Amino acid sequence: KRVVVFISGGGSNMLALVRACAAPDFPAEIVGVISDKADAGGIAKAEALGIATFTFVRKDFDSKEAHEAAIFAALDTLSPDILCLAGYMRLLTATFINRYEGRMINIHPSLLPLFAGLHTHQRAIDAGVRVAGCTVHFVTEGMDEGPIIAQAVVPVLPTDSADTLAARVLTVEHKTYPLALKLLAEGKVSMRDGRAVFTGPVA
Ligand code: GRF
C-alpha cells in the first residue's frame, strides 16, 4: 500500500512509520511526506531519507479550499492508498475528509475519548489520572473523534511534568502507529457505518 504522511513538526511519528515500512514484509511504503510548515523538522529528515516532500503553507493561498486543492494535486501524483496524519496541526475540510474517509488515520496523544484537542498531557496531569497514552483513529469530520483502531497506555507518575509524560507517551506512539498502519494496510481493520470493524486474527 502507498502511504503519504502529513506533518507539521519534528516528525518523530513519521520516522517511526518510515522505519516500520523499511521491513521487507511490511505491507506499506511511504511515497511522500506533506507539511504545512516549510521549517518542519520532519521535512529535512524525510529528504535525508530520499522521500519526496511537499510543503504547502496556508498563508500562501487565498483560502482553505485553495490550500487543499494544491494538496490534492500533489496527492493525485502520489496516488496514495492511505494517508497518515502525524502531528499535522490543521483541521481538514469536509471535502478532504469525504475524499479519504476510511483510508486516513491520525495519532492523538491521549486515550480518546478522554482529552481530545490540545495540551493533552497537562490536562491528564491536572485531572489526576494515573494512566495516559495514545490513540490511532480513523479521521472523521469531528476533531479527534473518529473510530479507534489502536491504543497504548503508559503510567502517569506523581513527579511527571507535561514534558516527561509527553516523552513517555511518544515512546508508545512510535510503536502503536506502525501497528495500526499494518492493520489498515492488510485490511484487518476497516471503517464501516462510522465504526472500526476488525476482521481476521488481530493481536
Ligand atoms: C505527537 O505527540 C502526536 O501524538 C501529536 O503531535 C506530536 C507530534 O510529534 N499529534 P511528531 O511530530 O510526530 O514528533
mmCIF file with all atom_site columns, C-alpha atoms and ligand atoms in Angstrom:
data_model
loop_
_atom_site.group_PDB
_atom_site.id
_atom_site.type_symbol
_atom_site.label_atom_id
_atom_site.label_alt_id
_atom_site.label_comp_id
_atom_site.label_asym_id
_atom_site.label_entity_id
_atom_site.label_seq_id
_atom_site.pdbx_PDB_ins_code
_atom_site.Cartn_x
_atom_site.Cartn_y
_atom_site.Cartn_z
_atom_site.occupancy
_atom_site.B_iso_or_equiv
_atom_site.pdbx_formal_charge
_atom_site.auth_seq_id
_atom_site.auth_comp_id
_atom_site.auth_asym_id
_atom_site.auth_atom_id
_atom_site.pdbx_PDB_model_num
ATOM   1   C CA . LYS A 1 1   ? 0.000   0.000   0.000  1.00 0.00 ? 1   LYS A CA 1
ATOM   2   C CA . ARG A 1 2   ? 1.183   3.532   -0.873 1.00 0.00 ? 2   ARG A CA 1
ATOM   3   C CA . VAL A 1 3   ? 1.219   5.861   2.131  1.00 0.00 ? 3   VAL A CA 1
ATOM   4   C CA . VAL A 1 4   ? 1.555   9.656   2.357  1.00 0.00 ? 4   VAL A CA 1
ATOM   5   C CA . VAL A 1 5   ? 2.365   11.123  5.783  1.00 0.00 ? 5   VAL A CA 1
ATOM   6   C CA . PHE A 1 6   ? 1.260   14.627  6.820  1.00 0.00 ? 6   PHE A CA 1
ATOM   7   C CA . ILE A 1 7   ? 3.369   16.521  9.391  1.00 0.00 ? 7   ILE A CA 1
ATOM   8   C CA . SER A 1 8   ? 3.702   19.988  10.871 1.00 0.00 ? 8   SER A CA 1
ATOM   9   C CA . GLY A 1 9   ? 6.624   19.456  13.250 1.00 0.00 ? 9   GLY A CA 1
ATOM   10  C CA . GLY A 1 10  ? 9.531   17.216  14.179 1.00 0.00 ? 10  GLY A CA 1
ATOM   11  C CA . GLY A 1 11  ? 8.069   14.149  12.508 1.00 0.00 ? 11  GLY A CA 1
ATOM   12  C CA . SER A 1 12  ? 9.152   11.505  15.030 1.00 0.00 ? 12  SER A CA 1
ATOM   13  C CA . ASN A 1 13  ? 5.979   9.547   14.265 1.00 0.00 ? 13  ASN A CA 1
ATOM   14  C CA . MET A 1 14  ? 6.681   9.911   10.528 1.00 0.00 ? 14  MET A CA 1
ATOM   15  C CA . LEU A 1 15  ? 10.164  8.468   11.177 1.00 0.00 ? 15  LEU A CA 1
ATOM   16  C CA . ALA A 1 16  ? 8.681   5.562   13.136 1.00 0.00 ? 16  ALA A CA 1
ATOM   17  C CA . LEU A 1 17  ? 6.415   4.816   10.167 1.00 0.00 ? 17  LEU A CA 1
ATOM   18  C CA . VAL A 1 18  ? 9.358   5.086   7.735  1.00 0.00 ? 18  VAL A CA 1
ATOM   19  C CA . ARG A 1 19  ? 11.376  2.660   9.860  1.00 0.00 ? 19  ARG A CA 1
ATOM   20  C CA . ALA A 1 20  ? 8.459   0.201   10.080 1.00 0.00 ? 20  ALA A CA 1
ATOM   21  C CA . CYS A 1 21  ? 7.862   0.364   6.308  1.00 0.00 ? 21  CYS A CA 1
ATOM   22  C CA . ALA A 1 22  ? 11.549  -0.430  5.707  1.00 0.00 ? 22  ALA A CA 1
ATOM   23  C CA . ALA A 1 23  ? 10.919  -4.006  6.884  1.00 0.00 ? 23  ALA A CA 1
ATOM   24  C CA . PRO A 1 24  ? 10.665  -6.126  3.710  1.00 0.00 ? 24  PRO A CA 1
ATOM   25  C CA . ASP A 1 25  ? 7.430   -7.823  4.771  1.00 0.00 ? 25  ASP A CA 1
ATOM   26  C CA . PHE A 1 26  ? 5.667   -4.640  5.922  1.00 0.00 ? 26  PHE A CA 1
ATOM   27  C CA . PRO A 1 27  ? 2.561   -4.131  3.760  1.00 0.00 ? 27  PRO A CA 1
ATOM   28  C CA . ALA A 1 28  ? 3.092   -0.397  3.113  1.00 0.00 ? 28  ALA A CA 1
ATOM   29  C CA . GLU A 1 29  ? 5.616   2.055   1.712  1.00 0.00 ? 29  GLU A CA 1
ATOM   30  C CA . ILE A 1 30  ? 5.913   5.781   2.370  1.00 0.00 ? 30  ILE A CA 1
ATOM   31  C CA . VAL A 1 31  ? 5.712   7.505   -1.027 1.00 0.00 ? 31  VAL A CA 1
ATOM   32  C CA . GLY A 1 32  ? 5.635   11.103  0.199  1.00 0.00 ? 32  GLY A CA 1
ATOM   33  C CA . VAL A 1 33  ? 5.626   13.494  3.147  1.00 0.00 ? 33  VAL A CA 1
ATOM   34  C CA . ILE A 1 34  ? 3.469   16.631  3.075  1.00 0.00 ? 34  ILE A CA 1
ATOM   35  C CA . SER A 1 35  ? 3.844   19.521  5.507  1.00 0.00 ? 35  SER A CA 1
ATOM   36  C CA . ASP A 1 36  ? 2.176   22.872  6.084  1.00 0.00 ? 36  ASP A CA 1
ATOM   37  C CA . LYS A 1 37  ? 5.371   24.311  7.576  1.00 0.00 ? 37  LYS A CA 1
ATOM   38  C CA . ALA A 1 38  ? 8.465   24.918  5.435  1.00 0.00 ? 38  ALA A CA 1
ATOM   39  C CA . ASP A 1 39  ? 10.682  24.609  8.504  1.00 0.00 ? 39  ASP A CA 1
ATOM   40  C CA . ALA A 1 40  ? 9.120   21.424  9.854  1.00 0.00 ? 40  ALA A CA 1
ATOM   41  C CA . GLY A 1 41  ? 11.974  19.306  11.199 1.00 0.00 ? 41  GLY A CA 1
ATOM   42  C CA . GLY A 1 42  ? 10.372  16.257  9.671  1.00 0.00 ? 42  GLY A CA 1
ATOM   43  C CA . ILE A 1 43  ? 10.791  17.649  6.139  1.00 0.00 ? 43  ILE A CA 1
ATOM   44  C CA . ALA A 1 44  ? 14.584  17.706  6.456  1.00 0.00 ? 44  ALA A CA 1
ATOM   45  C CA . LYS A 1 45  ? 14.521  14.202  7.969  1.00 0.00 ? 45  LYS A CA 1
ATOM   46  C CA . ALA A 1 46  ? 12.336  12.860  5.135  1.00 0.00 ? 46  ALA A CA 1
ATOM   47  C CA . GLU A 1 47  ? 14.533  14.493  2.475  1.00 0.00 ? 47  GLU A CA 1
ATOM   48  C CA . ALA A 1 48  ? 17.642  12.984  4.092  1.00 0.00 ? 48  ALA A CA 1
ATOM   49  C CA . LEU A 1 49  ? 15.932  9.609   3.666  1.00 0.00 ? 49  LEU A CA 1
ATOM   50  C CA . GLY A 1 50  ? 15.209  10.284  -0.003 1.00 0.00 ? 50  GLY A CA 1
ATOM   51  C CA . ILE A 1 51  ? 11.454  10.554  0.487  1.00 0.00 ? 51  ILE A CA 1
ATOM   52  C CA . ALA A 1 52  ? 9.551   13.007  -1.739 1.00 0.00 ? 52  ALA A CA 1
ATOM   53  C CA . THR A 1 53  ? 8.443   16.017  0.311  1.00 0.00 ? 53  THR A CA 1
ATOM   54  C CA . PHE A 1 54  ? 5.896   18.739  -0.409 1.00 0.00 ? 54  PHE A CA 1
ATOM   55  C CA . THR A 1 55  ? 5.229   21.864  1.622  1.00 0.00 ? 55  THR A CA 1
ATOM   56  C CA . PHE A 1 56  ? 2.022   23.864  1.320  1.00 0.00 ? 56  PHE A CA 1
ATOM   57  C CA . VAL A 1 57  ? 1.964   26.929  3.566  1.00 0.00 ? 57  VAL A CA 1
ATOM   58  C CA . ARG A 1 58  ? -1.594  28.041  4.283  1.00 0.00 ? 58  ARG A CA 1
ATOM   59  C CA . LYS A 1 59  ? -0.840  31.777  4.094  1.00 0.00 ? 59  LYS A CA 1
ATOM   60  C CA . ASP A 1 60  ? 0.431   31.317  0.524  1.00 0.00 ? 60  ASP A CA 1
ATOM   61  C CA . PHE A 1 61  ? -3.141  30.528  -0.502 1.00 0.00 ? 61  PHE A CA 1
ATOM   62  C CA . ASP A 1 62  ? -6.267  32.711  -0.631 1.00 0.00 ? 62  ASP A CA 1
ATOM   63  C CA . SER A 1 63  ? -8.495  30.167  1.063  1.00 0.00 ? 63  SER A CA 1
ATOM   64  C CA . LYS A 1 64  ? -8.550  26.862  2.888  1.00 0.00 ? 64  LYS A CA 1
ATOM   65  C CA . GLU A 1 65  ? -10.077 25.355  -0.235 1.00 0.00 ? 65  GLU A CA 1
ATOM   66  C CA . ALA A 1 66  ? -7.240  26.658  -2.456 1.00 0.00 ? 66  ALA A CA 1
ATOM   67  C CA . HIS A 1 67  ? -4.722  25.323  0.051  1.00 0.00 ? 67  HIS A CA 1
ATOM   68  C CA . GLU A 1 68  ? -6.342  21.901  -0.043 1.00 0.00 ? 68  GLU A CA 1
ATOM   69  C CA . ALA A 1 69  ? -6.624  21.979  -3.856 1.00 0.00 ? 69  ALA A CA 1
ATOM   70  C CA . ALA A 1 70  ? -2.833  22.266  -4.032 1.00 0.00 ? 70  ALA A CA 1
ATOM   71  C CA . ILE A 1 71  ? -2.523  19.333  -1.617 1.00 0.00 ? 71  ILE A CA 1
ATOM   72  C CA . PHE A 1 72  ? -4.977  17.276  -3.703 1.00 0.00 ? 72  PHE A CA 1
ATOM   73  C CA . ALA A 1 73  ? -2.899  17.969  -6.845 1.00 0.00 ? 73  ALA A CA 1
ATOM   74  C CA . ALA A 1 74  ? 0.204   16.590  -5.105 1.00 0.00 ? 74  ALA A CA 1
ATOM   75  C CA . LEU A 1 75  ? -1.772  13.616  -3.804 1.00 0.00 ? 75  LEU A CA 1
ATOM   76  C CA . ASP A 1 76  ? -3.058  12.896  -7.328 1.00 0.00 ? 76  ASP A CA 1
ATOM   77  C CA . THR A 1 77  ? 0.559   12.494  -8.473 1.00 0.00 ? 77  THR A CA 1
ATOM   78  C CA . LEU A 1 78  ? 1.401   10.255  -5.487 1.00 0.00 ? 78  LEU A CA 1
ATOM   79  C CA . SER A 1 79  ? -1.719  8.054   -5.759 1.00 0.00 ? 79  SER A CA 1
ATOM   80  C CA . PRO A 1 80  ? -1.745  7.107   -2.076 1.00 0.00 ? 80  PRO A CA 1
ATOM   81  C CA . ASP A 1 81  ? -3.873  4.260   -0.746 1.00 0.00 ? 81  ASP A CA 1
ATOM   82  C CA . ILE A 1 82  ? -3.578  5.549   2.825  1.00 0.00 ? 82  ILE A CA 1
ATOM   83  C CA . LEU A 1 83  ? -2.962  8.948   4.453  1.00 0.00 ? 83  LEU A CA 1
ATOM   84  C CA . CYS A 1 84  ? -1.327  9.134   7.889  1.00 0.00 ? 84  CYS A CA 1
ATOM   85  C CA . LEU A 1 85  ? -1.644  12.405  9.817  1.00 0.00 ? 85  LEU A CA 1
ATOM   86  C CA . ALA A 1 86  ? 1.281   12.576  12.230 1.00 0.00 ? 86  ALA A CA 1
ATOM   87  C CA . GLY A 1 87  ? 1.443   15.792  14.197 1.00 0.00 ? 87  GLY A CA 1
ATOM   88  C CA . TYR A 1 88  ? -0.401  17.609  11.405 1.00 0.00 ? 88  TYR A CA 1
ATOM   89  C CA . MET A 1 89  ? -1.837  20.650  13.119 1.00 0.00 ? 89  MET A CA 1
ATOM   90  C CA . ARG A 1 90  ? -4.578  21.599  10.685 1.00 0.00 ? 90  ARG A CA 1
ATOM   91  C CA . LEU A 1 91  ? -8.262  20.681  10.597 1.00 0.00 ? 91  LEU A CA 1
ATOM   92  C CA . LEU A 1 92  ? -9.340  19.275  7.246  1.00 0.00 ? 92  LEU A CA 1
ATOM   93  C CA . THR A 1 93  ? -12.451 20.375  5.370  1.00 0.00 ? 93  THR A CA 1
ATOM   94  C CA . ALA A 1 94  ? -15.362 18.003  4.846  1.00 0.00 ? 94  ALA A CA 1
ATOM   95  C CA . THR A 1 95  ? -14.301 17.774  1.165  1.00 0.00 ? 95  THR A CA 1
ATOM   96  C CA . PHE A 1 96  ? -10.894 16.456  2.197  1.00 0.00 ? 96  PHE A CA 1
ATOM   97  C CA . ILE A 1 97  ? -12.323 14.028  4.741  1.00 0.00 ? 97  ILE A CA 1
ATOM   98  C CA . ASN A 1 98  ? -15.004 12.733  2.396  1.00 0.00 ? 98  ASN A CA 1
ATOM   99  C CA . ARG A 1 99  ? -12.366 12.096  -0.260 1.00 0.00 ? 99  ARG A CA 1
ATOM   100 C CA . TYR A 1 100 ? -10.214 9.951   2.055  1.00 0.00 ? 100 TYR A CA 1
ATOM   101 C CA . GLU A 1 101 ? -12.524 8.763   4.822  1.00 0.00 ? 101 GLU A CA 1
ATOM   102 C CA . GLY A 1 102 ? -11.823 5.149   5.716  1.00 0.00 ? 102 GLY A CA 1
ATOM   103 C CA . ARG A 1 103 ? -8.239  5.347   4.492  1.00 0.00 ? 103 ARG A CA 1
ATOM   104 C CA . MET A 1 104 ? -6.980  8.333   6.521  1.00 0.00 ? 104 MET A CA 1
ATOM   105 C CA . ILE A 1 105 ? -5.774  7.863   10.092 1.00 0.00 ? 105 ILE A CA 1
ATOM   106 C CA . ASN A 1 106 ? -4.369  10.094  12.822 1.00 0.00 ? 106 ASN A CA 1
ATOM   107 C CA . ILE A 1 107 ? -2.411  9.665   16.032 1.00 0.00 ? 107 ILE A CA 1
ATOM   108 C CA . HIS A 1 108 ? -3.540  11.601  19.090 1.00 0.00 ? 108 HIS A CA 1
ATOM   109 C CA . PRO A 1 109 ? -1.521  11.773  22.329 1.00 0.00 ? 109 PRO A CA 1
ATOM   110 C CA . SER A 1 110 ? -4.286  10.738  24.740 1.00 0.00 ? 110 SER A CA 1
ATOM   111 C CA . LEU A 1 111 ? -6.597  7.799   25.426 1.00 0.00 ? 111 LEU A CA 1
ATOM   112 C CA . LEU A 1 112 ? -9.581  9.058   23.432 1.00 0.00 ? 112 LEU A CA 1
ATOM   113 C CA . PRO A 1 113 ? -12.319 9.910   24.076 1.00 0.00 ? 113 PRO A CA 1
ATOM   114 C CA . LEU A 1 114 ? -10.512 11.463  27.042 1.00 0.00 ? 114 LEU A CA 1
ATOM   115 C CA . PHE A 1 115 ? -8.637  14.689  26.339 1.00 0.00 ? 115 PHE A CA 1
ATOM   116 C CA . ALA A 1 116 ? -9.488  15.353  22.692 1.00 0.00 ? 116 ALA A CA 1
ATOM   117 C CA . GLY A 1 117 ? -7.897  18.592  21.487 1.00 0.00 ? 117 GLY A CA 1
ATOM   118 C CA . LEU A 1 118 ? -4.663  20.217  22.608 1.00 0.00 ? 118 LEU A CA 1
ATOM   119 C CA . HIS A 1 119 ? -2.417  20.182  25.714 1.00 0.00 ? 119 HIS A CA 1
ATOM   120 C CA . THR A 1 120 ? -3.406  16.580  26.444 1.00 0.00 ? 120 THR A CA 1
ATOM   121 C CA . HIS A 1 121 ? -0.521  15.815  28.831 1.00 0.00 ? 121 HIS A CA 1
ATOM   122 C CA . GLN A 1 122 ? -1.009  18.820  31.099 1.00 0.00 ? 122 GLN A CA 1
ATOM   123 C CA . ARG A 1 123 ? -4.752  18.121  31.170 1.00 0.00 ? 123 ARG A CA 1
ATOM   124 C CA . ALA A 1 124 ? -4.095  14.490  32.162 1.00 0.00 ? 124 ALA A CA 1
ATOM   125 C CA . ILE A 1 125 ? -1.792  15.622  34.966 1.00 0.00 ? 125 ILE A CA 1
ATOM   126 C CA . ASP A 1 126 ? -4.279  18.268  36.123 1.00 0.00 ? 126 ASP A CA 1
ATOM   127 C CA . ALA A 1 127 ? -7.079  15.678  36.110 1.00 0.00 ? 127 ALA A CA 1
ATOM   128 C CA . GLY A 1 128 ? -5.020  13.363  38.299 1.00 0.00 ? 128 GLY A CA 1
ATOM   129 C CA . VAL A 1 129 ? -5.425  10.328  36.014 1.00 0.00 ? 129 VAL A CA 1
ATOM   130 C CA . ARG A 1 130 ? -2.920  7.536   36.699 1.00 0.00 ? 130 ARG A CA 1
ATOM   131 C CA . VAL A 1 131 ? -2.629  6.292   33.131 1.00 0.00 ? 131 VAL A CA 1
ATOM   132 C CA . ALA A 1 132 ? -2.244  8.145   29.840 1.00 0.00 ? 132 ALA A CA 1
ATOM   133 C CA . GLY A 1 133 ? -1.370  7.079   26.328 1.00 0.00 ? 133 GLY A CA 1
ATOM   134 C CA . CYS A 1 134 ? -2.094  7.460   22.639 1.00 0.00 ? 134 CYS A CA 1
ATOM   135 C CA . THR A 1 135 ? -4.822  6.624   20.175 1.00 0.00 ? 135 THR A CA 1
ATOM   136 C CA . VAL A 1 136 ? -4.700  5.895   16.445 1.00 0.00 ? 136 VAL A CA 1
ATOM   137 C CA . HIS A 1 137 ? -8.108  6.511   14.883 1.00 0.00 ? 137 HIS A CA 1
ATOM   138 C CA . PHE A 1 138 ? -9.795  6.985   11.538 1.00 0.00 ? 138 PHE A CA 1
ATOM   139 C CA . VAL A 1 139 ? -10.155 10.662  10.672 1.00 0.00 ? 139 VAL A CA 1
ATOM   140 C CA . THR A 1 140 ? -13.750 11.869  10.525 1.00 0.00 ? 140 THR A CA 1
ATOM   141 C CA . GLU A 1 141 ? -15.275 15.353  10.463 1.00 0.00 ? 141 GLU A CA 1
ATOM   142 C CA . GLY A 1 142 ? -15.237 15.776  14.213 1.00 0.00 ? 142 GLY A CA 1
ATOM   143 C CA . MET A 1 143 ? -11.783 16.563  15.620 1.00 0.00 ? 143 MET A CA 1
ATOM   144 C CA . ASP A 1 144 ? -10.115 13.580  17.361 1.00 0.00 ? 144 ASP A CA 1
ATOM   145 C CA . GLU A 1 145 ? -13.334 11.546  17.447 1.00 0.00 ? 145 GLU A CA 1
ATOM   146 C CA . GLY A 1 146 ? -13.109 9.008   14.629 1.00 0.00 ? 146 GLY A CA 1
ATOM   147 C CA . PRO A 1 147 ? -13.377 5.232   15.192 1.00 0.00 ? 147 PRO A CA 1
ATOM   148 C CA . ILE A 1 148 ? -10.457 3.912   17.230 1.00 0.00 ? 148 ILE A CA 1
ATOM   149 C CA . ILE A 1 149 ? -8.010  1.450   15.667 1.00 0.00 ? 149 ILE A CA 1
ATOM   150 C CA . ALA A 1 150 ? -5.315  1.070   18.356 1.00 0.00 ? 150 ALA A CA 1
ATOM   151 C CA . GLN A 1 151 ? -4.349  2.490   21.735 1.00 0.00 ? 151 GLN A CA 1
ATOM   152 C CA . ALA A 1 152 ? -1.413  2.146   24.123 1.00 0.00 ? 152 ALA A CA 1
ATOM   153 C CA . VAL A 1 153 ? -1.149  3.006   27.833 1.00 0.00 ? 153 VAL A CA 1
ATOM   154 C CA . VAL A 1 154 ? 1.650   4.442   29.956 1.00 0.00 ? 154 VAL A CA 1
ATOM   155 C CA . PRO A 1 155 ? 1.649   5.278   33.660 1.00 0.00 ? 155 PRO A CA 1
ATOM   156 C CA . VAL A 1 156 ? 1.389   8.866   34.852 1.00 0.00 ? 156 VAL A CA 1
ATOM   157 C CA . LEU A 1 157 ? 3.962   9.329   37.620 1.00 0.00 ? 157 LEU A CA 1
ATOM   158 C CA . PRO A 1 158 ? 3.416   11.747  40.531 1.00 0.00 ? 158 PRO A CA 1
ATOM   159 C CA . THR A 1 159 ? 6.632   13.501  39.520 1.00 0.00 ? 159 THR A CA 1
ATOM   160 C CA . ASP A 1 160 ? 5.521   13.942  35.898 1.00 0.00 ? 160 ASP A CA 1
ATOM   161 C CA . SER A 1 161 ? 5.501   17.238  34.074 1.00 0.00 ? 161 SER A CA 1
ATOM   162 C CA . ALA A 1 162 ? 3.781   17.627  30.696 1.00 0.00 ? 162 ALA A CA 1
ATOM   163 C CA . ASP A 1 163 ? 7.207   17.170  29.094 1.00 0.00 ? 163 ASP A CA 1
ATOM   164 C CA . THR A 1 164 ? 8.144   13.964  30.920 1.00 0.00 ? 164 THR A CA 1
ATOM   165 C CA . LEU A 1 165 ? 4.714   12.495  30.263 1.00 0.00 ? 165 LEU A CA 1
ATOM   166 C CA . ALA A 1 166 ? 4.859   13.565  26.587 1.00 0.00 ? 166 ALA A CA 1
ATOM   167 C CA . ALA A 1 167 ? 8.203   11.814  26.195 1.00 0.00 ? 167 ALA A CA 1
ATOM   168 C CA . ARG A 1 168 ? 6.832   8.602   27.736 1.00 0.00 ? 168 ARG A CA 1
ATOM   169 C CA . VAL A 1 169 ? 3.714   8.718   25.525 1.00 0.00 ? 169 VAL A CA 1
ATOM   170 C CA . LEU A 1 170 ? 5.840   9.321   22.411 1.00 0.00 ? 170 LEU A CA 1
ATOM   171 C CA . THR A 1 171 ? 7.676   6.042   23.030 1.00 0.00 ? 171 THR A CA 1
ATOM   172 C CA . VAL A 1 172 ? 4.406   4.115   22.715 1.00 0.00 ? 172 VAL A CA 1
ATOM   173 C CA . GLU A 1 173 ? 3.169   6.322   19.849 1.00 0.00 ? 173 GLU A CA 1
ATOM   174 C CA . HIS A 1 174 ? 6.142   5.127   17.837 1.00 0.00 ? 174 HIS A CA 1
ATOM   175 C CA . LYS A 1 175 ? 5.098   1.505   18.383 1.00 0.00 ? 175 LYS A CA 1
ATOM   176 C CA . THR A 1 176 ? 1.330   1.962   18.058 1.00 0.00 ? 176 THR A CA 1
ATOM   177 C CA . TYR A 1 177 ? 1.207   3.958   14.844 1.00 0.00 ? 177 TYR A CA 1
ATOM   178 C CA . PRO A 1 178 ? 3.089   1.318   12.773 1.00 0.00 ? 178 PRO A CA 1
ATOM   179 C CA . LEU A 1 179 ? 0.885   -1.403  14.281 1.00 0.00 ? 179 LEU A CA 1
ATOM   180 C CA . ALA A 1 180 ? -2.283  0.465   13.316 1.00 0.00 ? 180 ALA A CA 1
ATOM   181 C CA . LEU A 1 181 ? -0.957  1.194   9.805  1.00 0.00 ? 181 LEU A CA 1
ATOM   182 C CA . LYS A 1 182 ? -0.163  -2.508  9.363  1.00 0.00 ? 182 LYS A CA 1
ATOM   183 C CA . LEU A 1 183 ? -3.718  -3.497  10.351 1.00 0.00 ? 183 LEU A CA 1
ATOM   184 C CA . LEU A 1 184 ? -5.180  -0.986  7.888  1.00 0.00 ? 184 LEU A CA 1
ATOM   185 C CA . ALA A 1 185 ? -2.763  -1.858  5.056  1.00 0.00 ? 185 ALA A CA 1
ATOM   186 C CA . GLU A 1 186 ? -3.528  -5.577  5.499  1.00 0.00 ? 186 GLU A CA 1
ATOM   187 C CA . GLY A 1 187 ? -7.261  -4.984  5.528  1.00 0.00 ? 187 GLY A CA 1
ATOM   188 C CA . LYS A 1 188 ? -7.570  -6.318  9.081  1.00 0.00 ? 188 LYS A CA 1
ATOM   189 C CA . VAL A 1 189 ? -9.394  -3.160  10.116 1.00 0.00 ? 189 VAL A CA 1
ATOM   190 C CA . SER A 1 190 ? -11.766 -1.041  8.083  1.00 0.00 ? 190 SER A CA 1
ATOM   191 C CA . MET A 1 191 ? -14.311 1.667   8.684  1.00 0.00 ? 191 MET A CA 1
ATOM   192 C CA . ARG A 1 192 ? -17.929 0.690   8.128  1.00 0.00 ? 192 ARG A CA 1
ATOM   193 C CA . ASP A 1 193 ? -21.009 2.743   9.072  1.00 0.00 ? 193 ASP A CA 1
ATOM   194 C CA . GLY A 1 194 ? -18.829 5.019   11.154 1.00 0.00 ? 194 GLY A CA 1
ATOM   195 C CA . ARG A 1 195 ? -17.283 2.182   13.167 1.00 0.00 ? 195 ARG A CA 1
ATOM   196 C CA . ALA A 1 196 ? -13.969 0.353   13.128 1.00 0.00 ? 196 ALA A CA 1
ATOM   197 C CA . VAL A 1 197 ? -14.546 -3.251  12.018 1.00 0.00 ? 197 VAL A CA 1
ATOM   198 C CA . PHE A 1 198 ? -11.811 -5.804  12.718 1.00 0.00 ? 198 PHE A CA 1
ATOM   199 C CA . THR A 1 199 ? -11.516 -8.919  10.542 1.00 0.00 ? 199 THR A CA 1
ATOM   200 C CA . GLY A 1 200 ? -9.142  -11.833 10.845 1.00 0.00 ? 200 GLY A CA 1
ATOM   201 C CA . PRO A 1 201 ? -6.825  -12.656 13.725 1.00 0.00 ? 201 PRO A CA 1
ATOM   202 C CA . VAL A 1 202 ? -5.843  -9.383  15.439 1.00 0.00 ? 202 VAL A CA 1
ATOM   203 C CA . ALA A 1 203 ? -3.130  -9.327  18.097 1.00 0.00 ? 203 ALA A CA 1
HETATM 204 C C1 . GRF B 2 .   ? 2.799   13.716  18.875 1.00 0.00 ? 1   GRF B C1 1
HETATM 205 O O1 . GRF B 2 .   ? 2.639   13.738  20.269 1.00 0.00 ? 1   GRF B O1 1
HETATM 206 C C2 . GRF B 2 .   ? 1.496   13.338  18.261 1.00 0.00 ? 1   GRF B C2 1
HETATM 207 O O2 . GRF B 2 .   ? 0.722   12.462  19.043 1.00 0.00 ? 1   GRF B O2 1
HETATM 208 C C3 . GRF B 2 .   ? 0.805   14.667  18.186 1.00 0.00 ? 1   GRF B C3 1
HETATM 209 O O3 . GRF B 2 .   ? 1.782   15.645  17.953 1.00 0.00 ? 1   GRF B O3 1
HETATM 210 C C4 . GRF B 2 .   ? 3.034   15.104  18.301 1.00 0.00 ? 1   GRF B C4 1
HETATM 211 C C5 . GRF B 2 .   ? 3.788   15.054  17.013 1.00 0.00 ? 1   GRF B C5 1
HETATM 212 O O4 . GRF B 2 .   ? 5.036   14.610  17.239 1.00 0.00 ? 1   GRF B O4 1
HETATM 213 N N1 . GRF B 2 .   ? -0.148  14.643  17.109 1.00 0.00 ? 1   GRF B N1 1
HETATM 214 P P1 . GRF B 2 .   ? 5.971   14.263  15.971 1.00 0.00 ? 1   GRF B P1 1
HETATM 215 O O5 . GRF B 2 .   ? 5.915   15.451  15.031 1.00 0.00 ? 1   GRF B O5 1
HETATM 216 O O6 . GRF B 2 .   ? 5.401   13.007  15.349 1.00 0.00 ? 1   GRF B O6 1
HETATM 217 O O7 . GRF B 2 .   ? 7.306   14.058  16.593 1.00 0.00 ? 1   GRF B O7 1
#
